[in-house]
Coordinates of C-alpha atoms in Angstrom, one line a residue:
Chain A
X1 CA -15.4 8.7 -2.5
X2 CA -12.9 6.3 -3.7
X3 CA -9.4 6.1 -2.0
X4 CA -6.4 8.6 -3.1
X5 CA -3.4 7.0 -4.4
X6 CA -0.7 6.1 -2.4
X7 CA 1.9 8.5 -3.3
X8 CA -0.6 11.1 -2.9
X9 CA -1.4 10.0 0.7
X10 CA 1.9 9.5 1.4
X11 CA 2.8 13.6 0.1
X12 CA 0.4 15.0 2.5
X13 CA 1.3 13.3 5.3
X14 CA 4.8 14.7 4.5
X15 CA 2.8 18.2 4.0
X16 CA 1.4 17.5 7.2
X17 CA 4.6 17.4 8.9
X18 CA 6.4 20.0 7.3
X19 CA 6.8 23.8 8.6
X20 CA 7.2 25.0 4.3
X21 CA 4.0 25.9 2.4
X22 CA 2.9 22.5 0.0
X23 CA -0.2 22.7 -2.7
X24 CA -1.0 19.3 -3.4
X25 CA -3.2 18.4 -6.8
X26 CA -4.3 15.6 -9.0
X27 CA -3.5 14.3 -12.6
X28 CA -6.6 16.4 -13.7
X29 CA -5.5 19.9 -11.9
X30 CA -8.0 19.7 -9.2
X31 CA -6.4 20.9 -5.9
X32 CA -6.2 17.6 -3.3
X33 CA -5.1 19.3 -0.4
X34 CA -2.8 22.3 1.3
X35 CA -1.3 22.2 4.5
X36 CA -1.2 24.7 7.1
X37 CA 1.4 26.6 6.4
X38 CA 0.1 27.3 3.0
X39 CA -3.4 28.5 4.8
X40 CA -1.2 31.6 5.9
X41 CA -0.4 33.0 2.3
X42 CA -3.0 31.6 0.5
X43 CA -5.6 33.6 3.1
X44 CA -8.2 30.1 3.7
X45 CA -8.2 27.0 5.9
X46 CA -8.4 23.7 4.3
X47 CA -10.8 22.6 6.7
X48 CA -13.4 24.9 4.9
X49 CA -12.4 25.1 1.6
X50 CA -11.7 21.0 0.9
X51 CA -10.3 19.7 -2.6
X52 CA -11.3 22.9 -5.2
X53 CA -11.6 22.5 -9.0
X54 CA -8.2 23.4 -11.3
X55 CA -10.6 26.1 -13.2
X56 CA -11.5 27.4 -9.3
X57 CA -7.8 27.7 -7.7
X58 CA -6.1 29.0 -10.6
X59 CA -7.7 32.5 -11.3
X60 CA -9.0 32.9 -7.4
X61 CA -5.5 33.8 -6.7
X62 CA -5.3 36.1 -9.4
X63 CA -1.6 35.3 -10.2
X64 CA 0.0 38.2 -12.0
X65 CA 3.2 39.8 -12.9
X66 CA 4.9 42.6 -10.8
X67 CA 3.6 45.1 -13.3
X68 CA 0.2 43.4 -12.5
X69 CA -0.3 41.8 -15.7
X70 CA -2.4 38.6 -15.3
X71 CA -0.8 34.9 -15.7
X72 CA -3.0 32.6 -17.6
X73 CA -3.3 29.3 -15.7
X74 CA -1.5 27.3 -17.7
X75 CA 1.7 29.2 -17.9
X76 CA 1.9 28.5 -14.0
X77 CA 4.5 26.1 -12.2
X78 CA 1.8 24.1 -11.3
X79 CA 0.0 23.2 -14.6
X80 CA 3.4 23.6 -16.1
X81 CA 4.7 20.5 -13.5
X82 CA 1.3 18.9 -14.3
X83 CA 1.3 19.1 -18.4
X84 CA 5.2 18.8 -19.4
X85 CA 5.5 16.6 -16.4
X86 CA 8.7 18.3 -15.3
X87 CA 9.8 21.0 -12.5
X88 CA 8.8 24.0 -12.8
X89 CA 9.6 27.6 -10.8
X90 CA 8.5 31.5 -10.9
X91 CA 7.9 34.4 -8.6
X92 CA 5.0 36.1 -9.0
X93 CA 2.1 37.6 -7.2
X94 CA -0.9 36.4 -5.9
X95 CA -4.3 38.0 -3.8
X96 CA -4.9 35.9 -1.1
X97 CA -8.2 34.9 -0.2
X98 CA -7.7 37.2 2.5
X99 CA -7.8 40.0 0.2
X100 CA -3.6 40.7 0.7
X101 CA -1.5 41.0 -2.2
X102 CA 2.0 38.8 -1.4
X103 CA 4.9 37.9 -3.7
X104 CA 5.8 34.4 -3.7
X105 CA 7.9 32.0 -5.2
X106 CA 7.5 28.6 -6.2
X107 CA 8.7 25.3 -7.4
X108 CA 6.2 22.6 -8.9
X109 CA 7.3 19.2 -9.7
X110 CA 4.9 16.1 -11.2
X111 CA 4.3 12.9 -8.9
X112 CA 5.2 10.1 -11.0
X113 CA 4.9 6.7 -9.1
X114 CA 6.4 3.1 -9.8
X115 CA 5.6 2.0 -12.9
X116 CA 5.7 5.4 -14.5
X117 CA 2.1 6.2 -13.4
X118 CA 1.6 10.2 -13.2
X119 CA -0.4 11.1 -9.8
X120 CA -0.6 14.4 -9.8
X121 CA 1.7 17.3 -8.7
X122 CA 3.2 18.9 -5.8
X123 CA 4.0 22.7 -5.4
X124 CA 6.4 23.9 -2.6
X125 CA 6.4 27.7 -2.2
X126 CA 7.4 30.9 0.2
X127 CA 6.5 34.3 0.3
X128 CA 8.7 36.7 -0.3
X129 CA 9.2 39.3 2.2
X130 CA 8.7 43.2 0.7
Chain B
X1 CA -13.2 -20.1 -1.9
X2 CA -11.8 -21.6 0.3
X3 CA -8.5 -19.8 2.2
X4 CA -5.5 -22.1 3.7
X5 CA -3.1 -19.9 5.8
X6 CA 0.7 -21.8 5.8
X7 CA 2.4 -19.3 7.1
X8 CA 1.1 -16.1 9.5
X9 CA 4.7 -15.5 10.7
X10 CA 6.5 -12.0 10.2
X11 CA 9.5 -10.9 9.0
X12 CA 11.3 -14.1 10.4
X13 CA 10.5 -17.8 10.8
X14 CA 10.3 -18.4 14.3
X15 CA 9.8 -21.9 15.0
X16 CA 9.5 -23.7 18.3
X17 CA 7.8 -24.5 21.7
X18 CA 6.1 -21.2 22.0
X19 CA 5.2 -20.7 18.5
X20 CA 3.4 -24.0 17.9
X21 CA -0.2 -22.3 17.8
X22 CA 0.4 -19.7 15.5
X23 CA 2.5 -21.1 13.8
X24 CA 6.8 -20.3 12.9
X25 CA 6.3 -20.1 9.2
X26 CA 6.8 -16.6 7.2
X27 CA 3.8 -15.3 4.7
X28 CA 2.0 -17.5 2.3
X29 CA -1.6 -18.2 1.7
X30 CA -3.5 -20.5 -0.8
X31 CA -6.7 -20.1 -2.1
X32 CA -9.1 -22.5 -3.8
X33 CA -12.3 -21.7 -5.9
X34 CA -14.9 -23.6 -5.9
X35 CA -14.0 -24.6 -10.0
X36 CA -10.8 -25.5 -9.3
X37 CA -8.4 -22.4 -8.9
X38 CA -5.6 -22.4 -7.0
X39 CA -4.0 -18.8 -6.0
X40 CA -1.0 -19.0 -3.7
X41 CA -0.6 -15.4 -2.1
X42 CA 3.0 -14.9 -1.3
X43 CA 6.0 -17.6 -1.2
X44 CA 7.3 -17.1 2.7
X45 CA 8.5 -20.5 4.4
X46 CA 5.3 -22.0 5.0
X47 CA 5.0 -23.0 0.7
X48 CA 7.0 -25.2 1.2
X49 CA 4.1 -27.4 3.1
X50 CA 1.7 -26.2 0.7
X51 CA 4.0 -27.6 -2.4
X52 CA 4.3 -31.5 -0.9
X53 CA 0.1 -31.0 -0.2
X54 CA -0.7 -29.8 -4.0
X55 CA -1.6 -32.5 -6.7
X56 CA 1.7 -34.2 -8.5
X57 CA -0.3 -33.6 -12.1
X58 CA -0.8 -29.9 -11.3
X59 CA 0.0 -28.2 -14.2
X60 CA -0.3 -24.4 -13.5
X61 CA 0.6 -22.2 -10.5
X62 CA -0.6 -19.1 -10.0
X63 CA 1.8 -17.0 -7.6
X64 CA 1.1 -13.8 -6.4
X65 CA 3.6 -11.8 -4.5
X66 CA 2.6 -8.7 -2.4
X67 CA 7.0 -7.6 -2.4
X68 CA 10.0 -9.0 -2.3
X69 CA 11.4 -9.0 1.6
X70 CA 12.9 -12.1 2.0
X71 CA 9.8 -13.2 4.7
X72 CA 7.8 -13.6 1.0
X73 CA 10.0 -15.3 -0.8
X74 CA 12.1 -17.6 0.5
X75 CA 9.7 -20.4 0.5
X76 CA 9.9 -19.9 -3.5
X77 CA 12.7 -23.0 -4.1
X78 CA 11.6 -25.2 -2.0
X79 CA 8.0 -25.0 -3.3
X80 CA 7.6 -28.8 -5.3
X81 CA 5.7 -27.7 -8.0
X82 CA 8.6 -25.4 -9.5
X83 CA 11.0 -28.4 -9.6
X84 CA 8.5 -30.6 -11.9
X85 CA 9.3 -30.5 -15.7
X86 CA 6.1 -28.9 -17.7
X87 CA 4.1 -27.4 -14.9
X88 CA 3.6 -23.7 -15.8
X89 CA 4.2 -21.4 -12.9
X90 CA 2.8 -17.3 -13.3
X91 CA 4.6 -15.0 -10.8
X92 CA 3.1 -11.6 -9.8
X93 CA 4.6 -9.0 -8.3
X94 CA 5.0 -4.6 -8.1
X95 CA 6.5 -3.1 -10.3
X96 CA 9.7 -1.3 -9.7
X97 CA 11.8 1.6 -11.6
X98 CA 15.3 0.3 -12.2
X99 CA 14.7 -3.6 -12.3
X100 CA 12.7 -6.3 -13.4
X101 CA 10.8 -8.5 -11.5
X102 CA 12.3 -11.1 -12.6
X103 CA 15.9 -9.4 -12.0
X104 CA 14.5 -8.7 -8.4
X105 CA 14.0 -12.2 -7.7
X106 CA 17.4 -13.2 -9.3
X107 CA 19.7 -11.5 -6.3
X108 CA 18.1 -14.4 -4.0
X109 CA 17.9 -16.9 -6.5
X110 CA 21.2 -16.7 -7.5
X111 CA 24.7 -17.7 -5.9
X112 CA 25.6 -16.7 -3.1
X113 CA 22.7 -16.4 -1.5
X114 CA 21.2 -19.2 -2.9
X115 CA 23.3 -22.4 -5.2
X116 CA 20.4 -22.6 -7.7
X117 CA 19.3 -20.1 -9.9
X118 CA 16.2 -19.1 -11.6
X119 CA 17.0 -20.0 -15.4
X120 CA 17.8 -23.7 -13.7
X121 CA 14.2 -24.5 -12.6
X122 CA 12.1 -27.2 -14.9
X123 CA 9.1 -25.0 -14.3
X124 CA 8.0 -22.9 -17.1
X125 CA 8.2 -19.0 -15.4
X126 CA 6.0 -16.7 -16.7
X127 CA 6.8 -12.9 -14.5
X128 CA 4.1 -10.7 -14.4
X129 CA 4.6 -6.7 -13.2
X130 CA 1.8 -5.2 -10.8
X131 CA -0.1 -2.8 -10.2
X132 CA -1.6 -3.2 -13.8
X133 CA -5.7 -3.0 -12.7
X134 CA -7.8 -6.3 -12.5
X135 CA -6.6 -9.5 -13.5
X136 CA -8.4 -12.6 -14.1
X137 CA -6.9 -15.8 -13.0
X138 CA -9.1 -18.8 -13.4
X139 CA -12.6 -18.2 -11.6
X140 CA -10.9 -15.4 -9.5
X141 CA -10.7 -11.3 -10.3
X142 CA -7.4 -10.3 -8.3
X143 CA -7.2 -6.8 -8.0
X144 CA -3.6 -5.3 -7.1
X145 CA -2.6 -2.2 -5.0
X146 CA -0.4 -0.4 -4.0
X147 CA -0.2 0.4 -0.1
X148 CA 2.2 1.7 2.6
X149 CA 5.1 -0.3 3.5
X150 CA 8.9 0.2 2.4
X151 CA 9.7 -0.6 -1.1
X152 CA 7.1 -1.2 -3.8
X153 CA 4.2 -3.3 -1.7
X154 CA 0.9 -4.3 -3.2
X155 CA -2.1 -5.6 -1.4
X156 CA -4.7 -7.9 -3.4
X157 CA -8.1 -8.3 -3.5
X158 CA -9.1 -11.3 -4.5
X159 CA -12.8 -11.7 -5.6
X160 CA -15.5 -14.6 -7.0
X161 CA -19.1 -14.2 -8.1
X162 CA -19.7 -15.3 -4.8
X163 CA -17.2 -13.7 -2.1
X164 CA -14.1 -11.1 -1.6
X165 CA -11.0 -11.6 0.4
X166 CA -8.6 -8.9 0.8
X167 CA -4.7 -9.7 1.4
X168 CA -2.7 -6.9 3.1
X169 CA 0.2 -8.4 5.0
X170 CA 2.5 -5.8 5.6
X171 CA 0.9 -2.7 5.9
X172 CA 1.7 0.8 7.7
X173 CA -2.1 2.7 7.1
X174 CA -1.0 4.6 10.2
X175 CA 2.4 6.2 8.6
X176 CA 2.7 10.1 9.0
X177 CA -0.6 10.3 10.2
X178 CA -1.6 12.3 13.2
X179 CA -5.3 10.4 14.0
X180 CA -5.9 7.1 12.3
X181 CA -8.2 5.9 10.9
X182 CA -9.1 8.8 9.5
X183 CA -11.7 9.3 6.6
X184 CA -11.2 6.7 3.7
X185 CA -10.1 8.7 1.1
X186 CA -6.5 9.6 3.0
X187 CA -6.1 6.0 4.1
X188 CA -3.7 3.5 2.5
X189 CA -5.4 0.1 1.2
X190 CA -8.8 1.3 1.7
X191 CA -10.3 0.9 -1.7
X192 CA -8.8 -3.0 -1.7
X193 CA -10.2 -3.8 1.7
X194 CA -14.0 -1.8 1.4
X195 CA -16.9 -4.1 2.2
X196 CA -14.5 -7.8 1.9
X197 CA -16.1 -10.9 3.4
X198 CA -12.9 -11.4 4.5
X199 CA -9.7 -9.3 5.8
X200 CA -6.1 -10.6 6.5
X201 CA -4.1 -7.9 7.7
X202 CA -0.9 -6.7 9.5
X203 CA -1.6 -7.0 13.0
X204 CA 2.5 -7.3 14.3
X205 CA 2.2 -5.1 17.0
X206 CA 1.2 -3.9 20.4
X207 CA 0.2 -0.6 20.7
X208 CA 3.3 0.3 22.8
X209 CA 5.8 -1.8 20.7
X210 CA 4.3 0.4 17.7
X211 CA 6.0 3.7 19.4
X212 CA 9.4 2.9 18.6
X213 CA 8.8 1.2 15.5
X214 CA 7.3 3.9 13.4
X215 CA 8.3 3.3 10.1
X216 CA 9.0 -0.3 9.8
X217 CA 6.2 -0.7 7.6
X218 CA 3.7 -3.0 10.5
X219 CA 0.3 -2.2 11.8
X220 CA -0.4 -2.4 15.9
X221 CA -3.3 -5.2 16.0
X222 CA -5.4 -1.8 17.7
X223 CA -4.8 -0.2 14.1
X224 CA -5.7 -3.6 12.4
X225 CA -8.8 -3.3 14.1
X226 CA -9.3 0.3 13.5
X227 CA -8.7 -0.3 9.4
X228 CA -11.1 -3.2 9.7
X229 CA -13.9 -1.2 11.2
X230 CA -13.2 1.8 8.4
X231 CA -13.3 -0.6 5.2
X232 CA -16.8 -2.5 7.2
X233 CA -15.3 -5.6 6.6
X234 CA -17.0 -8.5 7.6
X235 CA -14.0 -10.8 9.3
X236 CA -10.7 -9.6 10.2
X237 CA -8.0 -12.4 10.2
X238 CA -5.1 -11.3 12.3
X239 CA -1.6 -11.8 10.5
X240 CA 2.2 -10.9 10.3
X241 CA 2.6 -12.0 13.9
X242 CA 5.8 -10.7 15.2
X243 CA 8.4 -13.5 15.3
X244 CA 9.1 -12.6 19.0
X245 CA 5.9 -12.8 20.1
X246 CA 4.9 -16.4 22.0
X247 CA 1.6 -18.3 21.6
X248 CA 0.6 -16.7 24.7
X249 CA 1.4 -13.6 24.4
X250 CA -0.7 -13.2 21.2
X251 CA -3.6 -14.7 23.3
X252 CA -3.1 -11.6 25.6
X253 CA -2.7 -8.9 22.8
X254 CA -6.1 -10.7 21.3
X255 CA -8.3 -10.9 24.8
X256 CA -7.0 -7.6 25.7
X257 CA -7.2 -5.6 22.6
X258 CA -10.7 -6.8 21.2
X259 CA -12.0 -6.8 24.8
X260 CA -11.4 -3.1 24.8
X261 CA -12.2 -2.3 21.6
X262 CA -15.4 -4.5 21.1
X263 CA -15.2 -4.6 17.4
X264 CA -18.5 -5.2 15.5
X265 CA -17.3 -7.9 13.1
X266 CA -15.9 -10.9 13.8
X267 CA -12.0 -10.8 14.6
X268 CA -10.1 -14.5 14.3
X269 CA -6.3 -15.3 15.2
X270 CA -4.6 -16.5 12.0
X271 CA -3.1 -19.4 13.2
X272 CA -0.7 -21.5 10.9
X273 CA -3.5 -24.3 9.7
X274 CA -6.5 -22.1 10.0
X275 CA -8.9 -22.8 7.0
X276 CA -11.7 -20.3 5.9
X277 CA -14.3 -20.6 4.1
X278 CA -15.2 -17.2 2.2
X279 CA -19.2 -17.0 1.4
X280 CA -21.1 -14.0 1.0

């Protein structure tokens, strides 16, 4: 596998040093990498899951609306960070691989490096307590 | 090719009685293919030897700069070559946001820090922004990089039919990480140094000076060694020297740290001088 670029690198070993959830993913979607934090709410440990496919991480979740309405994936901060190449925020809900339902909120901005090359996408969220 | 280290010196020239082995000169590197290429990897105080030893009818320079700390460039005037009429000099360098390379290179070359300026060299200067992918440059495919150190840093890889060397001179790969090496998809510089005949690397440090200099951008010569072994280079050439470190003192850190470590490639000093031959 070839090597990760350096801003990338660089944002998880922030991740890795931070006490806030962080959702780390590539120029494609696919989820890099989420920090421990993050294991908590999302209900699964890096260390078994690894990097997951955009089209696996964005319905597993099963982001939805108070009301319970489903959000499609691409109306999420995430995608949204990742295809306008802007910030992005929402609450919403999500089932955690752990089978809980928790409200979060969060804020997705693109990684855009020197020379105007896009490298993916950070996410930095909280749950929100009932 | 054929590699020439002029300068192994970091962050500050540090001639004098202790540093005569090693060498006082600040970054710079040349490299000649077996055609007749010449790559000159960085522009630190030791160009200026390297400028009186080049051919007076040389009529291109290739220049490639890993970033623009003044141990990289400050060689750059005094280099020979750019004060001839009609030679044709191509500067490489990262890329930044807000300015030009070329603007970059103007705050040094450019009163008061320096009386001549840029657009007052005879040399025709051709600036060329990096990363941008492979580039070929006479016989050689350079490959640029970027890696961790403060401010846009590339590393190069410089490559023949024949044989790879990889450039890093200033390198943190150990930044905000909690074991290192770790695997080689999280490490910085990795896919530049994988498999090389040939390594130079950032080797500034002892491990215990590395403790409180976190940060700084430098590499302990223990996480030298530890990159080495990850990318299974072939030879590790030891580099960046810290500019208070003595001749002997970098024998100790070498003896010491190797014997410990018992690396399974070969490990050589780069001392000021030093010529390598890079075959497959």
């Amino acid at each position: 596998m070839s090597q990760q670029e350096i801003e990338v690198i660089l944002s998880r070993h922030l991740a890795e040093h931070l006490a806030m959830p962080i959702f780390i993913v590539d120029p494609q979607g696919n989820m890099l990498y989420y920090n421990e934090p993050a294991e908590e709410i999302l209900g699964m440990r890096y260390q078994d899951t690894g990097s997951m496919p955009a089209s696996e991480w964005s319905t597993a979740f099963q982001p939805s609306e108070q009301d319970g309405t489903p959000i499609r994936p691409e109306e999420l901060p995430l995608m949204l960070a990742m295809m306008k190449r802007h910030p992005a925020h929402r609450r919403f809900w999500i089932r955690g691989l752990d089978d809980a339902q928790r409200q979060i909120e969060l804020t997705a901005f693109p990684l855009i490096g020197q020379a105007d090359r896009f490298v993916g996408a950070m996410a930095i969220f909280w749950e929100i307590p009932e | 090719m054929k590699a020439t280290l002029w300068g192994t010196r970091g962050s500050l020239a540090s001639p004098g009685p202790d540093t005569v082995r090693y060498g006082g000169n600040t970054s710079c590197v040349s490299i000649h293919g077996e055609e007749g290429s010449l790559l000159i990897l960085d522009a630190g105080t030791g160009m200026r030897c390297l400028g009186q030893d080049l051919p007076k009818d040389l009529l291109r320079v290739d220049i490639l700069l890993t970033q623009l700390h003044m141990d990289h460039i400050q060689g750059l005037p005094f280099f020979a070559p750019l004060r001839r009429t009609g030679v044709e000099v191509h500067l490489y360098g990262p890329a930044s946001t807000m300015l030009s390379l070329r603007s970059r290179l103007m705050r040094y070359l450019s009163p008061p820090l320096f009386p001549v300026s840029i657009r007052e060299l005879p040399g025709k200067l051709h600036f060329h922004e990096l990363p941008s992918g492979t580039v070929q440059i006479g016989e050689f495919s350079v490959k640029a990089q970027l890696i961790i150190h403060p401010n846009p840093t590339v590393g190069y890889r410089v490559e023949t039919e024949h044989a790879s060397l990889t450039y890093i001179p200033d390198h943190e790969p150990a930044l905000g990480s909690f074991s290192f090496p770790r695997s080689k998809e999280w490490t910085s510089g990795f896919d530049l140094a994988a498999g090389s005949d040939v390594l130079i690397h950032d080797s500034q440090y002892t491990a215990e000076e590395y403790k409180d200099r976190v940060g700084f951008g430098h590499s302990s010569l223990e996480q030298a060694l530890g990159f080495a072994r990850l990318a299974e280079v072939k030879q590790l050439i030891t580099f960046h020297h810290d500019p208070g470190h003595s001749d002997d003192m970098i024998d100790r850190m070498m003896a010491e740290t190797i014997g410990e470590l018992r690396p399974g490639y070969q490990v050589t000093p780069g001392m000021e001088g030093l010529e390598i031959v890079v075959e497959d």
